[in-house]
CSV table of C-alpha atoms in Angstrom, one decimal:
chain,number,residue,atom,x,y,z
P,1,UNK,CA,5.1,28.0,-126.4
P,2,UNK,CA,7.1,27.0,-129.1
P,3,UNK,CA,10.3,25.4,-128.2
P,4,UNK,CA,11.9,24.1,-131.6
P,5,UNK,CA,11.7,25.2,-135.0
P,6,UNK,CA,12.7,23.1,-138.1
P,7,UNK,CA,14.0,24.2,-141.7
P,8,UNK,CA,14.2,22.9,-144.6
P,9,UNK,CA,16.9,24.3,-146.6
P,10,UNK,CA,17.0,24.4,-150.3
P,11,UNK,CA,13.8,26.8,-151.2
P,12,UNK,CA,13.4,27.4,-147.5
P,13,UNK,CA,16.3,28.7,-145.2
P,14,UNK,CA,18.4,29.3,-148.7
P,15,UNK,CA,17.6,31.8,-151.2
P,16,UNK,CA,17.7,31.5,-154.7
P,17,UNK,CA,21.4,32.4,-154.4
P,18,UNK,CA,21.8,29.2,-152.2
P,19,UNK,CA,22.6,31.6,-149.2
P,20,UNK,CA,21.0,32.0,-145.8
P,21,UNK,CA,20.7,35.9,-145.8
P,22,UNK,CA,21.8,38.5,-143.2
P,23,UNK,CA,18.3,38.6,-141.4
P,24,UNK,CA,17.6,35.1,-141.4
P,25,UNK,CA,21.1,34.7,-139.4
P,26,UNK,CA,20.2,37.1,-137.0
P,27,UNK,CA,16.9,35.8,-136.3
P,28,UNK,CA,18.4,32.7,-135.6
P,29,UNK,CA,21.1,34.0,-133.2
P,30,UNK,CA,18.2,35.7,-131.4
P,31,UNK,CA,16.2,32.4,-131.2
P,32,UNK,CA,19.3,30.7,-129.9
P,33,UNK,CA,20.0,33.2,-127.4
P,34,UNK,CA,16.1,33.1,-126.4
P,35,UNK,CA,16.8,29.3,-125.2
P,36,UNK,CA,14.7,28.2,-128.4
P,37,UNK,CA,16.2,25.2,-130.3
P,38,UNK,CA,16.6,25.8,-134.4
P,39,UNK,CA,17.6,22.9,-136.5
P,40,UNK,CA,18.0,21.6,-139.7
P,41,UNK,CA,15.6,19.2,-141.8
P,42,UNK,CA,17.3,18.9,-145.2
P,43,UNK,CA,17.9,15.9,-147.7
P,44,UNK,CA,21.3,16.8,-147.8
P,45,UNK,CA,24.0,15.1,-146.6
P,46,UNK,CA,26.6,16.5,-143.9
P,47,UNK,CA,29.3,17.2,-146.4
P,48,UNK,CA,27.1,19.2,-147.9
P,49,UNK,CA,26.5,21.8,-145.3
P,50,UNK,CA,30.1,22.8,-144.8
P,51,UNK,CA,29.7,26.3,-146.4
P,52,UNK,CA,27.2,27.4,-143.9
P,53,UNK,CA,28.9,26.3,-140.8
P,54,UNK,CA,30.0,30.0,-139.6
P,55,UNK,CA,26.2,30.6,-140.4
P,56,UNK,CA,24.8,27.9,-138.6
P,57,UNK,CA,26.9,28.1,-135.3
P,58,UNK,CA,23.5,28.0,-133.1
P,59,UNK,CA,22.2,25.0,-134.8
P,60,UNK,CA,23.4,22.0,-133.1
P,61,UNK,CA,21.3,19.2,-134.5
P,62,UNK,CA,20.5,18.2,-138.0
P,63,UNK,CA,17.5,15.9,-139.5
P,64,UNK,CA,19.7,14.9,-142.6
P,65,UNK,CA,19.4,13.0,-145.9
P,66,UNK,CA,15.3,13.3,-145.8
P,67,UNK,CA,15.6,11.7,-142.6
P,68,UNK,CA,18.1,8.9,-143.1
P,69,UNK,CA,20.4,10.6,-140.4
P,70,UNK,CA,19.8,12.2,-136.9
P,71,UNK,CA,23.5,14.3,-136.8
P,72,UNK,CA,24.7,16.0,-133.3
P,73,UNK,CA,26.9,18.7,-135.2
P,74,UNK,CA,28.5,19.4,-131.8
P,75,UNK,CA,29.4,16.4,-130.9
P,76,UNK,CA,30.0,15.6,-134.5
P,77,UNK,CA,28.5,12.6,-134.7
P,78,UNK,CA,25.4,10.7,-136.0
P,79,UNK,CA,22.6,9.8,-133.2
P,80,UNK,CA,20.3,7.5,-135.2
P,81,UNK,CA,21.0,6.5,-139.0
P,82,UNK,CA,18.3,4.4,-141.0
P,83,UNK,CA,19.9,2.3,-144.1
P,84,UNK,CA,18.5,0.6,-147.0
P,85,UNK,CA,18.6,-3.0,-147.2
P,86,UNK,CA,20.8,-4.8,-150.0
P,87,UNK,CA,17.9,-6.1,-151.7
P,88,UNK,CA,16.3,-2.9,-151.7
P,89,UNK,CA,19.6,-1.2,-153.1
P,90,UNK,CA,19.4,-3.6,-155.9
P,91,UNK,CA,15.7,-2.9,-156.8
P,92,UNK,CA,16.5,0.8,-156.8
P,93,UNK,CA,19.3,0.3,-159.2
P,94,UNK,CA,17.4,-2.1,-161.5
P,95,UNK,CA,15.0,1.1,-162.2
P,96,UNK,CA,18.0,3.5,-162.7
P,97,UNK,CA,18.9,0.9,-165.8
P,98,UNK,CA,15.1,1.9,-167.3
P,99,UNK,CA,15.6,5.4,-167.6
P,100,UNK,CA,18.3,8.0,-168.3
P,101,UNK,CA,19.2,9.0,-165.0
P,102,UNK,CA,21.8,10.7,-162.8
P,103,UNK,CA,22.3,8.5,-159.6
P,104,UNK,CA,23.1,10.3,-156.3
P,105,UNK,CA,23.7,8.2,-153.1
P,106,UNK,CA,24.3,9.1,-149.4
P,107,UNK,CA,26.3,6.9,-147.0
P,108,UNK,CA,27.2,7.8,-143.5
P,109,UNK,CA,27.1,11.5,-143.9
P,110,UNK,CA,28.6,11.6,-147.2
P,111,UNK,CA,27.1,12.3,-150.6
P,112,UNK,CA,28.6,10.4,-154.0
P,113,UNK,CA,28.0,10.4,-157.7
P,114,UNK,CA,30.0,9.3,-160.8
P,115,UNK,CA,32.2,11.3,-161.5
P,116,UNK,CA,31.6,11.8,-165.4
P,117,UNK,CA,27.7,12.7,-164.1
P,118,UNK,CA,29.2,15.7,-162.5
P,119,UNK,CA,29.4,17.6,-165.8
P,120,UNK,CA,26.3,16.6,-167.1
P,121,UNK,CA,24.2,18.0,-164.7
P,122,UNK,CA,22.3,20.5,-166.9
P,123,UNK,CA,20.7,17.5,-168.6
P,124,UNK,CA,19.0,16.4,-165.7
P,125,UNK,CA,18.1,19.9,-165.0
P,126,UNK,CA,20.5,20.0,-162.0
P,127,UNK,CA,23.1,22.8,-163.2
P,128,UNK,CA,22.3,25.1,-160.3
P,129,UNK,CA,23.7,22.5,-158.1
P,130,UNK,CA,27.1,22.0,-160.1
P,131,UNK,CA,29.0,24.3,-157.3
P,132,UNK,CA,28.2,22.5,-154.6
P,133,UNK,CA,28.1,19.1,-156.0
P,134,UNK,CA,31.6,20.1,-157.7
P,135,UNK,CA,33.2,20.8,-154.1
P,136,UNK,CA,31.2,18.5,-151.6
P,137,UNK,CA,30.3,15.1,-153.4
P,138,UNK,CA,32.8,12.2,-153.4
P,139,UNK,CA,33.1,11.1,-156.6
P,140,UNK,CA,33.4,7.4,-157.8
P,141,UNK,CA,34.2,6.0,-161.2
P,142,UNK,CA,30.9,3.7,-161.0
P,143,UNK,CA,28.1,4.8,-158.7
P,144,UNK,CA,25.7,1.2,-159.2
P,145,UNK,CA,29.1,-0.6,-158.9
P,146,UNK,CA,29.8,1.5,-155.5
P,147,UNK,CA,26.5,0.5,-154.6
P,148,UNK,CA,26.9,-2.6,-155.1
P,149,UNK,CA,29.9,-3.3,-153.3
P,150,UNK,CA,28.6,-0.8,-150.3
P,151,UNK,CA,24.9,-2.1,-150.6
P,152,UNK,CA,24.1,-2.4,-146.8
P,153,UNK,CA,25.9,1.3,-145.9
P,154,UNK,CA,23.2,3.6,-148.2
P,155,UNK,CA,20.7,5.8,-146.4
P,156,UNK,CA,19.3,7.2,-149.5
P,157,UNK,CA,19.4,6.9,-153.3
P,158,UNK,CA,18.2,9.8,-155.4
P,159,UNK,CA,17.5,9.1,-159.3
P,160,UNK,CA,17.8,12.4,-161.2
P,161,UNK,CA,15.8,12.1,-164.8
P,162,UNK,CA,15.9,14.6,-168.0
P,163,UNK,CA,12.5,15.6,-167.4
P,164,UNK,CA,9.4,14.9,-165.2
P,165,UNK,CA,7.8,12.2,-167.7
P,166,UNK,CA,10.5,9.9,-167.1
P,167,UNK,CA,10.5,10.7,-163.5
P,168,UNK,CA,6.8,9.4,-163.8
P,169,UNK,CA,7.6,6.2,-165.4
P,170,UNK,CA,10.1,5.6,-163.0
P,171,UNK,CA,7.8,6.3,-159.7
P,172,UNK,CA,4.9,3.9,-162.0
P,173,UNK,CA,7.8,0.8,-162.0
P,174,UNK,CA,8.4,1.5,-158.3
P,175,UNK,CA,4.8,1.6,-157.3
P,176,UNK,CA,5.4,-1.8,-155.7
P,177,UNK,CA,8.7,-1.5,-153.5
P,178,UNK,CA,7.6,-0.8,-150.2
P,179,UNK,CA,10.1,2.5,-150.0
P,180,UNK,CA,9.5,6.2,-149.3
P,181,UNK,CA,9.3,7.6,-152.8
P,182,UNK,CA,9.2,11.5,-152.8
P,183,UNK,CA,9.4,14.0,-155.4
P,184,UNK,CA,12.3,16.2,-155.1
P,185,UNK,CA,13.8,19.5,-157.4
P,186,UNK,CA,12.7,19.6,-160.8
P,187,UNK,CA,13.1,15.8,-161.8
P,188,UNK,CA,14.0,13.9,-158.7
P,189,UNK,CA,12.6,10.7,-156.8
P,190,UNK,CA,14.3,10.2,-153.5
P,191,UNK,CA,14.3,6.7,-152.3
P,192,UNK,CA,14.2,6.2,-148.7
P,193,UNK,CA,13.6,3.0,-146.6
P,194,UNK,CA,9.9,2.7,-145.4
P,195,UNK,CA,8.7,4.5,-142.6
P,196,UNK,CA,11.9,7.0,-143.1
P,197,UNK,CA,11.1,10.8,-143.4
P,198,UNK,CA,12.0,14.1,-142.0
P,199,UNK,CA,8.8,13.9,-139.8
P,200,UNK,CA,9.7,10.2,-138.1
P,201,UNK,CA,13.5,12.2,-137.4
P,202,UNK,CA,11.5,15.3,-135.8
P,203,UNK,CA,9.8,12.8,-133.3
P,204,UNK,CA,13.0,10.5,-132.7
P,205,UNK,CA,14.7,14.2,-131.8
P,206,UNK,CA,11.8,14.9,-129.8
P,207,UNK,CA,12.2,12.1,-127.8
P,208,UNK,CA,15.8,13.1,-127.5
P,209,UNK,CA,15.4,16.4,-126.0
P,210,UNK,CA,12.2,15.4,-124.4
P,211,UNK,CA,10.2,18.0,-126.1
P,212,UNK,CA,6.3,17.7,-127.1
P,213,UNK,CA,5.9,17.3,-131.0
P,214,UNK,CA,2.9,19.9,-130.3
P,215,UNK,CA,5.7,22.4,-128.9
P,216,UNK,CA,7.6,22.4,-132.8
P,217,UNK,CA,7.3,24.2,-135.9
P,218,UNK,CA,8.5,22.9,-139.4
P,219,UNK,CA,8.9,25.1,-142.2
P,220,UNK,CA,9.3,23.7,-145.8
P,221,UNK,CA,8.7,24.2,-149.7
P,222,UNK,CA,8.5,21.1,-151.3
P,223,UNK,CA,7.1,17.6,-151.3
P,224,UNK,CA,9.5,16.0,-149.2
P,225,UNK,CA,8.7,18.5,-146.1
P,226,UNK,CA,5.3,17.3,-146.2
P,227,UNK,CA,5.7,14.4,-143.4
P,228,UNK,CA,7.5,17.1,-141.6
P,229,UNK,CA,4.9,19.8,-141.7
P,230,UNK,CA,2.4,16.9,-140.7
P,231,UNK,CA,4.5,15.9,-137.9
P,232,UNK,CA,5.0,19.6,-136.4
P,233,UNK,CA,2.7,21.4,-133.9
P,234,UNK,CA,3.0,24.3,-136.4
P,235,UNK,CA,3.3,23.8,-140.2
P,236,UNK,CA,4.0,26.8,-142.1
P,237,UNK,CA,4.9,27.2,-145.7
P,238,UNK,CA,7.2,29.3,-147.4
P,239,UNK,CA,5.7,31.8,-149.9
P,240,UNK,CA,7.4,30.1,-152.6
P,241,UNK,CA,6.4,26.5,-151.6
P,242,UNK,CA,4.3,24.2,-153.9
P,243,UNK,CA,0.4,23.7,-153.8
P,244,UNK,CA,0.7,20.5,-152.0
P,245,UNK,CA,2.8,22.4,-149.0
P,246,UNK,CA,0.3,25.4,-149.0
P,247,UNK,CA,-2.5,23.1,-148.7
P,248,UNK,CA,-0.5,21.0,-145.8
P,249,UNK,CA,0.3,24.4,-144.0
P,250,UNK,CA,-1.1,26.0,-141.1
P,251,UNK,CA,0.5,29.2,-142.1
P,252,UNK,CA,2.3,30.7,-145.3
P,253,UNK,CA,5.2,33.2,-144.8
P,254,UNK,CA,7.5,35.7,-147.9
P,255,UNK,CA,9.2,33.6,-149.9
P,256,UNK,CA,12.7,32.4,-149.8
P,257,UNK,CA,14.1,35.5,-151.0
P,258,UNK,CA,12.1,37.8,-148.7
P,259,UNK,CA,13.1,36.4,-145.4
P,260,UNK,CA,10.3,33.8,-144.8
P,261,UNK,CA,12.2,32.2,-142.3
P,262,UNK,CA,13.1,35.2,-140.5
P,263,UNK,CA,9.5,35.8,-140.2
P,264,UNK,CA,8.6,32.7,-139.0
P,265,UNK,CA,10.8,32.5,-136.0
P,266,UNK,CA,9.9,36.5,-134.9
P,267,UNK,CA,6.5,35.8,-135.3
P,268,UNK,CA,5.7,32.4,-134.5
P,269,UNK,CA,9.1,30.9,-132.2
P,270,UNK,CA,9.6,34.3,-130.4
């Protein structure tokens, strides 16, 4: 019997309008009332989730920052965090100077960006995130200087490129770095410490909750969900998922605009 379901957010739990549908919210509530555990497994930081708190009341735990932080929403505290080392941050910053990129970082539940980059997000094919970033991001004058000053306090760094060709060049330059490097959004690479992923964080949460990973379900749509899908007992791809995710999945449900997450709960958790 399945006990826990883990949902990615963007492209999965959230529809294209960045909302959680009423049907999905009702299914989450129903699952909670049935004694099931619903968790988030997202690349987002804690302060990027505020607008969803009223809908996600039954959700106690979150795998945040692509596994960099394991969070208890009820207690409002970090259970575990996995920071990059200072030299790793410096190496990623060196990469960032070789292409036209927007640097985003996450530290202790906060998401930080450079002030001027907020108004150039379309340039990095990221305009659809402007409403979120404008309200949730901590803005600094010089993100690279901030990272150098706080390089031992960072869990994840994203580099948003102008196009996919530039992203490929960065990935090639980063081939010798012993880091997790995952594609996200249209042009981003997420850099996390080696061995840190949504999948590893799911295992950590299963240990805390004394749940067999085989009793878990994971639902996702993008490459940064692959480790999560491979770890869970049942891997579910959204109908809008990319081909890598669909190949890794045991089941494919409807897309994120047609209540795929509601379907996952009703068919496979309840």
